[in-house]
mmCIF file of C-alpha atoms and ligand atoms in Angstrom:
data_model
loop_
_atom_site.group_PDB
_atom_site.id
_atom_site.type_symbol
_atom_site.label_atom_id
_atom_site.label_comp_id
_atom_site.label_asym_id
_atom_site.label_seq_id
_atom_site.Cartn_x
_atom_site.Cartn_y
_atom_site.Cartn_z
ATOM 1 C CA GLU A 1 134.476 181.906 -21.746
ATOM 2 C CA GLU A 2 133.309 179.008 -19.890
ATOM 3 C CA ALA A 3 135.370 176.568 -21.870
ATOM 4 C CA LYS A 4 138.300 178.392 -21.480
ATOM 5 C CA ARG A 5 137.953 178.909 -17.958
ATOM 6 C CA ILE A 6 137.456 175.017 -17.408
ATOM 7 C CA ALA A 7 140.391 174.239 -19.884
ATOM 8 C CA HIS A 8 142.374 176.544 -17.565
ATOM 9 C CA THR A 9 141.550 175.558 -14.486
ATOM 10 C CA LEU A 10 141.984 171.836 -15.356
ATOM 11 C CA HIS A 11 145.235 172.367 -16.710
ATOM 12 C CA ASP A 12 146.767 174.541 -14.505
ATOM 13 C CA GLU A 13 145.380 174.440 -11.256
ATOM 14 C CA ALA A 14 144.484 170.698 -10.922
ATOM 15 C CA ALA A 15 148.092 169.892 -12.276
ATOM 16 C CA GLN A 16 149.578 172.310 -9.720
ATOM 17 C CA LEU A 17 147.442 170.703 -7.149
ATOM 18 C CA LEU A 18 148.285 166.911 -8.317
ATOM 19 C CA ALA A 19 152.066 168.177 -8.210
ATOM 20 C CA SER A 20 151.710 169.177 -4.594
ATOM 21 C CA VAL A 21 150.134 165.800 -3.794
ATOM 22 C CA HIS A 22 152.707 164.014 -5.452
ATOM 23 C CA ILE A 23 155.457 166.105 -3.256
ATOM 24 C CA ALA A 24 153.524 165.158 0.108
ATOM 25 C CA LEU A 25 153.771 161.943 -0.663
ATOM 26 C CA ASP A 26 157.278 161.809 -1.279
ATOM 27 C CA ALA A 27 157.527 163.363 2.023
ATOM 28 C CA LEU A 28 155.455 160.823 3.612
ATOM 29 C CA ALA A 29 157.355 157.819 1.706
ATOM 30 C CA ARG A 30 160.620 158.532 3.700
ATOM 31 C CA ASP A 31 159.371 158.668 6.659
ATOM 32 C CA LEU A 32 157.581 155.350 6.300
ATOM 33 C CA PRO A 33 158.741 151.757 6.869
ATOM 34 C CA GLN A 34 159.639 149.811 3.791
ATOM 35 C CA SER A 35 156.683 147.607 4.095
ATOM 36 C CA MET A 36 154.323 150.592 3.408
ATOM 37 C CA ARG A 37 155.856 152.058 0.620
ATOM 38 C CA SER A 38 154.463 150.036 -1.702
ATOM 39 C CA ARG A 39 150.809 150.788 -0.400
ATOM 40 C CA LEU A 40 151.429 154.343 -1.120
ATOM 41 C CA GLU A 41 152.830 153.503 -4.701
ATOM 42 C CA GLU A 42 149.265 152.270 -5.330
ATOM 43 C CA VAL A 43 148.237 155.735 -4.285
ATOM 44 C CA ARG A 44 150.615 157.015 -6.869
ATOM 45 C CA ASP A 45 149.307 154.954 -9.664
ATOM 46 C CA LEU A 46 145.764 156.079 -9.147
ATOM 47 C CA LEU A 47 147.304 159.367 -8.952
ATOM 48 C CA ASP A 48 148.991 159.347 -12.226
ATOM 49 C CA ARG A 49 145.867 157.782 -13.614
ATOM 50 C CA ILE A 50 143.585 161.094 -12.384
ATOM 51 C CA GLU A 51 146.588 163.140 -13.937
ATOM 52 C CA GLY A 52 146.339 161.196 -17.465
ATOM 53 C CA GLU A 53 142.705 161.491 -17.597
ATOM 54 C CA LEU A 54 142.503 165.489 -16.558
ATOM 55 C CA ARG A 55 144.983 165.745 -19.499
ATOM 56 C CA ARG A 56 142.695 164.274 -21.760
ATOM 57 C CA LEU A 57 139.629 166.417 -20.897
ATOM 58 C CA SER A 58 142.066 169.637 -21.221
ATOM 59 C CA HIS A 59 143.229 168.474 -24.671
ATOM 60 C CA GLU A 60 139.573 167.408 -25.457
ATOM 61 C CA LEU A 61 138.496 171.056 -24.567
ATOM 62 C CA ARG A 62 140.997 172.853 -26.820
ATOM 63 C CA PRO A 63 139.671 171.519 -30.105
ATOM 64 C CA THR A 64 136.169 172.957 -28.512
ATOM 65 C CA MET A 65 137.472 176.162 -28.110
ATOM 66 C CA LEU A 66 139.069 176.134 -31.897
ATOM 67 C CA ASP A 67 135.576 175.360 -32.650
ATOM 68 C CA ASP A 68 133.962 177.796 -30.501
ATOM 69 C CA LEU A 69 135.970 180.600 -30.925
ATOM 70 C CA GLY A 70 138.502 180.438 -33.866
ATOM 71 C CA LEU A 71 141.713 180.474 -34.426
ATOM 72 C CA VAL A 72 143.002 183.553 -32.509
ATOM 73 C CA PRO A 73 141.416 182.920 -29.250
ATOM 74 C CA ALA A 74 142.342 179.320 -29.490
ATOM 75 C CA LEU A 75 146.125 180.301 -30.205
ATOM 76 C CA GLN A 76 145.792 182.674 -27.509
ATOM 77 C CA PHE A 77 145.024 180.400 -25.209
ATOM 78 C CA LEU A 78 147.531 177.954 -26.482
ATOM 79 C CA ALA A 79 150.032 180.632 -25.922
ATOM 80 C CA GLU A 80 149.266 181.826 -22.321
ATOM 81 C CA GLY A 81 149.673 178.169 -21.410
ATOM 82 C CA VAL A 82 152.992 177.948 -22.635
ATOM 83 C CA ALA A 83 154.174 181.224 -21.211
ATOM 84 C CA LYS A 84 152.596 180.071 -17.768
ATOM 85 C CA ARG A 85 154.602 176.976 -17.674
ATOM 86 C CA THR A 86 157.811 178.099 -19.488
ATOM 87 C CA GLY A 87 158.271 181.631 -18.458
ATOM 88 C CA LEU A 88 158.717 182.675 -21.450
ATOM 89 C CA SER A 89 156.906 186.120 -23.178
ATOM 90 C CA VAL A 90 154.760 184.641 -26.158
ATOM 91 C CA GLU A 91 152.886 187.123 -27.612
ATOM 92 C CA VAL A 92 149.761 186.826 -30.464
ATOM 93 C CA ARG A 93 148.792 189.326 -33.308
ATOM 94 C CA GLY A 94 146.518 189.780 -35.643
ATOM 95 C CA SER A 95 142.900 188.550 -37.037
ATOM 96 C CA THR A 96 141.355 186.291 -39.381
ATOM 97 C CA HIS A 97 138.484 188.870 -39.669
ATOM 98 C CA GLY A 98 135.755 186.206 -39.130
ATOM 99 C CA ARG A 99 135.883 182.870 -39.526
ATOM 100 C CA LEU A 100 138.275 180.613 -41.786
ATOM 101 C CA PRO A 101 137.366 176.843 -43.231
ATOM 102 C CA PRO A 102 137.113 174.478 -40.133
ATOM 103 C CA ALA A 103 139.933 172.466 -42.066
ATOM 104 C CA VAL A 104 142.138 175.707 -42.212
ATOM 105 C CA GLU A 105 141.693 176.461 -38.747
ATOM 106 C CA THR A 106 142.500 173.088 -37.444
ATOM 107 C CA ALA A 107 145.661 172.856 -39.385
ATOM 108 C CA LEU A 108 147.011 176.086 -38.802
ATOM 109 C CA TYR A 109 146.478 175.890 -34.899
ATOM 110 C CA ARG A 110 148.485 172.222 -35.277
ATOM 111 C CA ILE A 111 151.194 173.897 -37.255
ATOM 112 C CA VAL A 112 151.576 176.725 -34.599
ATOM 113 C CA GLN A 113 151.106 174.506 -31.866
ATOM 114 C CA GLU A 114 154.658 172.792 -33.351
ATOM 115 C CA ALA A 115 156.237 175.692 -34.297
ATOM 116 C CA LEU A 116 155.694 177.211 -30.944
ATOM 117 C CA THR A 117 156.740 173.554 -29.053
ATOM 118 C CA ASN A 118 159.748 173.561 -31.268
ATOM 119 C CA ALA A 119 160.764 177.232 -30.316
ATOM 120 C CA VAL A 120 160.269 176.054 -26.579
ATOM 121 C CA ARG A 121 162.512 172.941 -26.899
ATOM 122 C CA HIS A 122 165.122 173.758 -29.208
ATOM 123 C CA ALA A 123 165.372 177.567 -29.560
ATOM 124 C CA HIS A 124 165.879 178.947 -25.941
ATOM 125 C CA PRO A 125 164.278 182.250 -26.629
ATOM 126 C CA ALA A 126 163.293 184.907 -24.590
ATOM 127 C CA HIS A 127 160.441 185.793 -27.003
ATOM 128 C CA VAL A 128 158.004 184.115 -29.244
ATOM 129 C CA LYS A 129 155.900 186.130 -31.375
ATOM 130 C CA ILE A 130 152.915 184.411 -33.338
ATOM 131 C CA GLN A 131 151.160 186.617 -36.246
ATOM 132 C CA VAL A 132 148.180 186.039 -37.555
ATOM 133 C CA GLN A 133 147.310 187.952 -41.104
ATOM 134 C CA ARG A 134 144.413 187.879 -43.409
ATOM 135 C CA GLU A 135 144.541 188.545 -47.058
ATOM 136 C CA ALA A 136 141.733 188.823 -49.895
ATOM 137 C CA ARG A 137 142.644 185.047 -50.818
ATOM 138 C CA ALA A 138 144.945 183.569 -47.518
ATOM 139 C CA VAL A 139 146.018 183.545 -44.502
ATOM 140 C CA ARG A 140 149.324 183.780 -43.551
ATOM 141 C CA CYS A 141 150.690 182.712 -39.951
ATOM 142 C CA SER A 142 154.078 183.021 -38.226
ATOM 143 C CA VAL A 143 156.172 181.840 -35.621
ATOM 144 C CA ALA A 144 159.260 183.740 -34.796
ATOM 145 C CA ASP A 145 161.378 183.556 -31.607
ATOM 146 C CA ASP A 146 164.711 184.984 -30.866
ATOM 147 C CA GLY A 147 166.607 181.910 -29.897
ATOM 148 C CA VAL A 148 169.474 179.733 -31.428
ATOM 149 C CA GLY A 149 168.676 179.316 -34.656
ATOM 150 C CA PHE A 150 169.195 176.296 -36.874
ATOM 151 C CA ASP A 151 170.457 175.257 -40.327
ATOM 152 C CA ALA A 152 166.558 175.076 -41.712
ATOM 153 C CA ALA A 153 167.542 174.040 -45.307
ATOM 154 C CA THR A 154 169.662 170.786 -43.828
ATOM 155 C CA ALA A 155 166.708 169.984 -41.293
ATOM 156 C CA LEU A 156 163.912 169.863 -43.962
ATOM 157 C CA ALA A 157 165.786 167.893 -46.391
ATOM 158 C CA HIS A 158 167.005 165.425 -44.289
ATOM 159 C CA ARG A 159 163.618 163.259 -43.532
ATOM 160 C CA GLY A 160 163.683 160.364 -40.886
ATOM 161 C CA GLY A 161 166.297 163.090 -39.390
ATOM 162 C CA PRO A 162 165.606 163.701 -35.913
ATOM 163 C CA GLY A 163 161.872 164.838 -35.638
ATOM 164 C CA LEU A 164 158.549 164.351 -37.484
ATOM 165 C CA GLY A 165 157.170 167.792 -36.705
ATOM 166 C CA LEU A 166 158.655 169.872 -39.706
ATOM 167 C CA VAL A 167 157.820 166.975 -41.419
ATOM 168 C CA GLY A 168 154.331 166.849 -40.314
ATOM 169 C CA ILE A 169 153.755 170.763 -40.817
ATOM 170 C CA ARG A 170 154.473 170.165 -44.464
ATOM 171 C CA GLU A 171 152.168 167.375 -44.384
ATOM 172 C CA ARG A 172 149.067 169.077 -43.064
ATOM 173 C CA LEU A 173 149.540 171.926 -45.303
ATOM 174 C CA ASP A 174 149.837 169.781 -48.765
ATOM 175 C CA PRO A 175 146.297 169.023 -48.799
ATOM 176 C CA LEU A 176 145.475 173.142 -48.638
ATOM 177 C CA ARG A 177 147.815 173.856 -50.929
ATOM 178 C CA GLY A 178 149.750 175.595 -48.629
ATOM 179 C CA SER A 179 152.966 176.467 -48.454
ATOM 180 C CA LEU A 180 155.895 176.609 -45.672
ATOM 181 C CA GLN A 181 159.116 178.846 -45.255
ATOM 182 C CA ILE A 182 161.613 178.889 -42.635
ATOM 183 C CA THR A 183 163.927 181.339 -42.317
ATOM 184 C CA SER A 184 166.599 180.750 -39.899
ATOM 185 C CA SER A 185 170.338 180.622 -39.157
ATOM 186 C CA PRO A 186 172.604 179.834 -36.404
ATOM 187 C CA GLY A 187 172.204 182.478 -33.949
ATOM 188 C CA CYS A 188 169.654 184.824 -35.314
ATOM 189 C CA GLY A 189 166.412 182.925 -34.305
ATOM 190 C CA THR A 190 163.745 181.186 -36.916
ATOM 191 C CA ARG A 191 160.597 182.282 -38.296
ATOM 192 C CA VAL A 192 158.326 179.701 -39.611
ATOM 193 C CA HIS A 193 156.052 181.209 -41.793
ATOM 194 C CA VAL A 194 152.980 179.404 -43.664
ATOM 195 C CA ALA A 195 150.238 180.904 -46.122
ATOM 196 C CA VAL A 196 146.920 178.895 -47.030
ATOM 197 C CA PRO A 197 145.125 180.049 -50.148
ATOM 198 C CA LEU A 198 141.605 180.747 -49.412
ATOM 199 C CA GLU A 199 138.770 180.126 -51.872
ATOM 200 C CA GLY A 200 136.508 183.022 -53.298
HETATM 201 N N1 ATP B 1 162.809 177.564 -33.718
HETATM 202 C C1 ATP B 1 163.836 176.396 -33.818
HETATM 203 N N2 ATP B 1 164.961 176.905 -33.088
HETATM 204 C C2 ATP B 1 165.980 175.951 -33.267
HETATM 205 N N3 ATP B 1 166.235 174.516 -33.751
HETATM 206 C C3 ATP B 1 164.743 174.320 -34.361
HETATM 207 C C4 ATP B 1 163.561 175.257 -34.137
HETATM 208 N N4 ATP B 1 162.578 174.567 -34.906
HETATM 209 C C5 ATP B 1 163.448 173.366 -35.272
HETATM 210 N N5 ATP B 1 164.360 173.117 -34.792
HETATM 211 C C6 ATP B 1 165.347 172.332 -35.285
HETATM 212 O O1 ATP B 1 164.687 171.252 -36.337
HETATM 213 C C7 ATP B 1 164.993 169.947 -35.912
HETATM 214 C C8 ATP B 1 163.752 169.173 -36.428
HETATM 215 O O2 ATP B 1 162.434 169.887 -36.041
HETATM 216 P P1 ATP B 1 161.314 168.935 -35.889
HETATM 217 O O3 ATP B 1 160.106 169.878 -35.133
HETATM 218 O O4 ATP B 1 160.764 168.173 -37.248
HETATM 219 O O5 ATP B 1 161.791 167.718 -34.962
HETATM 220 P P2 ATP B 1 161.820 167.333 -33.355
HETATM 221 O O6 ATP B 1 161.180 168.875 -32.595
HETATM 222 O O7 ATP B 1 163.407 167.475 -32.754
HETATM 223 O O8 ATP B 1 160.974 166.342 -32.869
HETATM 224 P P3 ATP B 1 159.315 166.035 -33.092
HETATM 225 O O9 ATP B 1 158.675 167.211 -32.975
HETATM 226 O O10 ATP B 1 159.265 164.818 -33.748
HETATM 227 O O11 ATP B 1 159.179 166.161 -31.559
HETATM 228 C C9 ATP B 1 165.014 169.672 -34.432
HETATM 229 O O12 ATP B 1 165.492 168.804 -33.880
HETATM 230 C C10 ATP B 1 166.052 171.107 -34.005
HETATM 231 O O13 ATP B 1 167.033 170.695 -34.211
HETATM 232 MG MG1 MG B 2 159.389 169.360 -33.239
#
């Protein structure tokens, strides 16, 4: 709870405050003579460094949440942040019924993060649904959006294409012997589904 609160504060409120300071500085710059503006630039550079530092800290806290609380709470936190930033509705459902091996938790977290980022960047959806499902010998995870969709087969075959995201998802799954399935077609939204086998 404490880590969550701190990460929230860093990420949202401090970033919001810094944005307000930038706006105030812009207004100030307009009223200042040219000679003074370069000194204002120095202040801006310092602010940018603070911002970078805060981002680094809140990113450091995020894996801590994953370690401390597990996959679903960490995904809930991720989803809340994205929803707040973008205004989209992002829903997280399901349970892992206890903790998963750390390598599996980390891989699934990063995969959902990439799929969610893709949905926000490329799909223009109204709603994104993240589902986690624990089975006897596997864990399944899906990210579904109701956006524009794309030709997934072509995008996957097209290595060295525009992005590294989907390739990265595959690479995270390989050492875990996991599988990836993308169901999408133009106009019908996208569902990225991964399954990772569990020992025992
Ligand atoms: N949810 C989605 N809806 C619509 N199009 C998508 C979706 N996910 C991926 N795509 C399409 O597939 C392409 C490849 O995705 P990928 O994540 O590999 O790269 P990227 O997002 O463009 O770049 P990167 O992830 O490296 O920043 C995207 O450029 C986009 O055209
Ligand atoms: Mg991407």
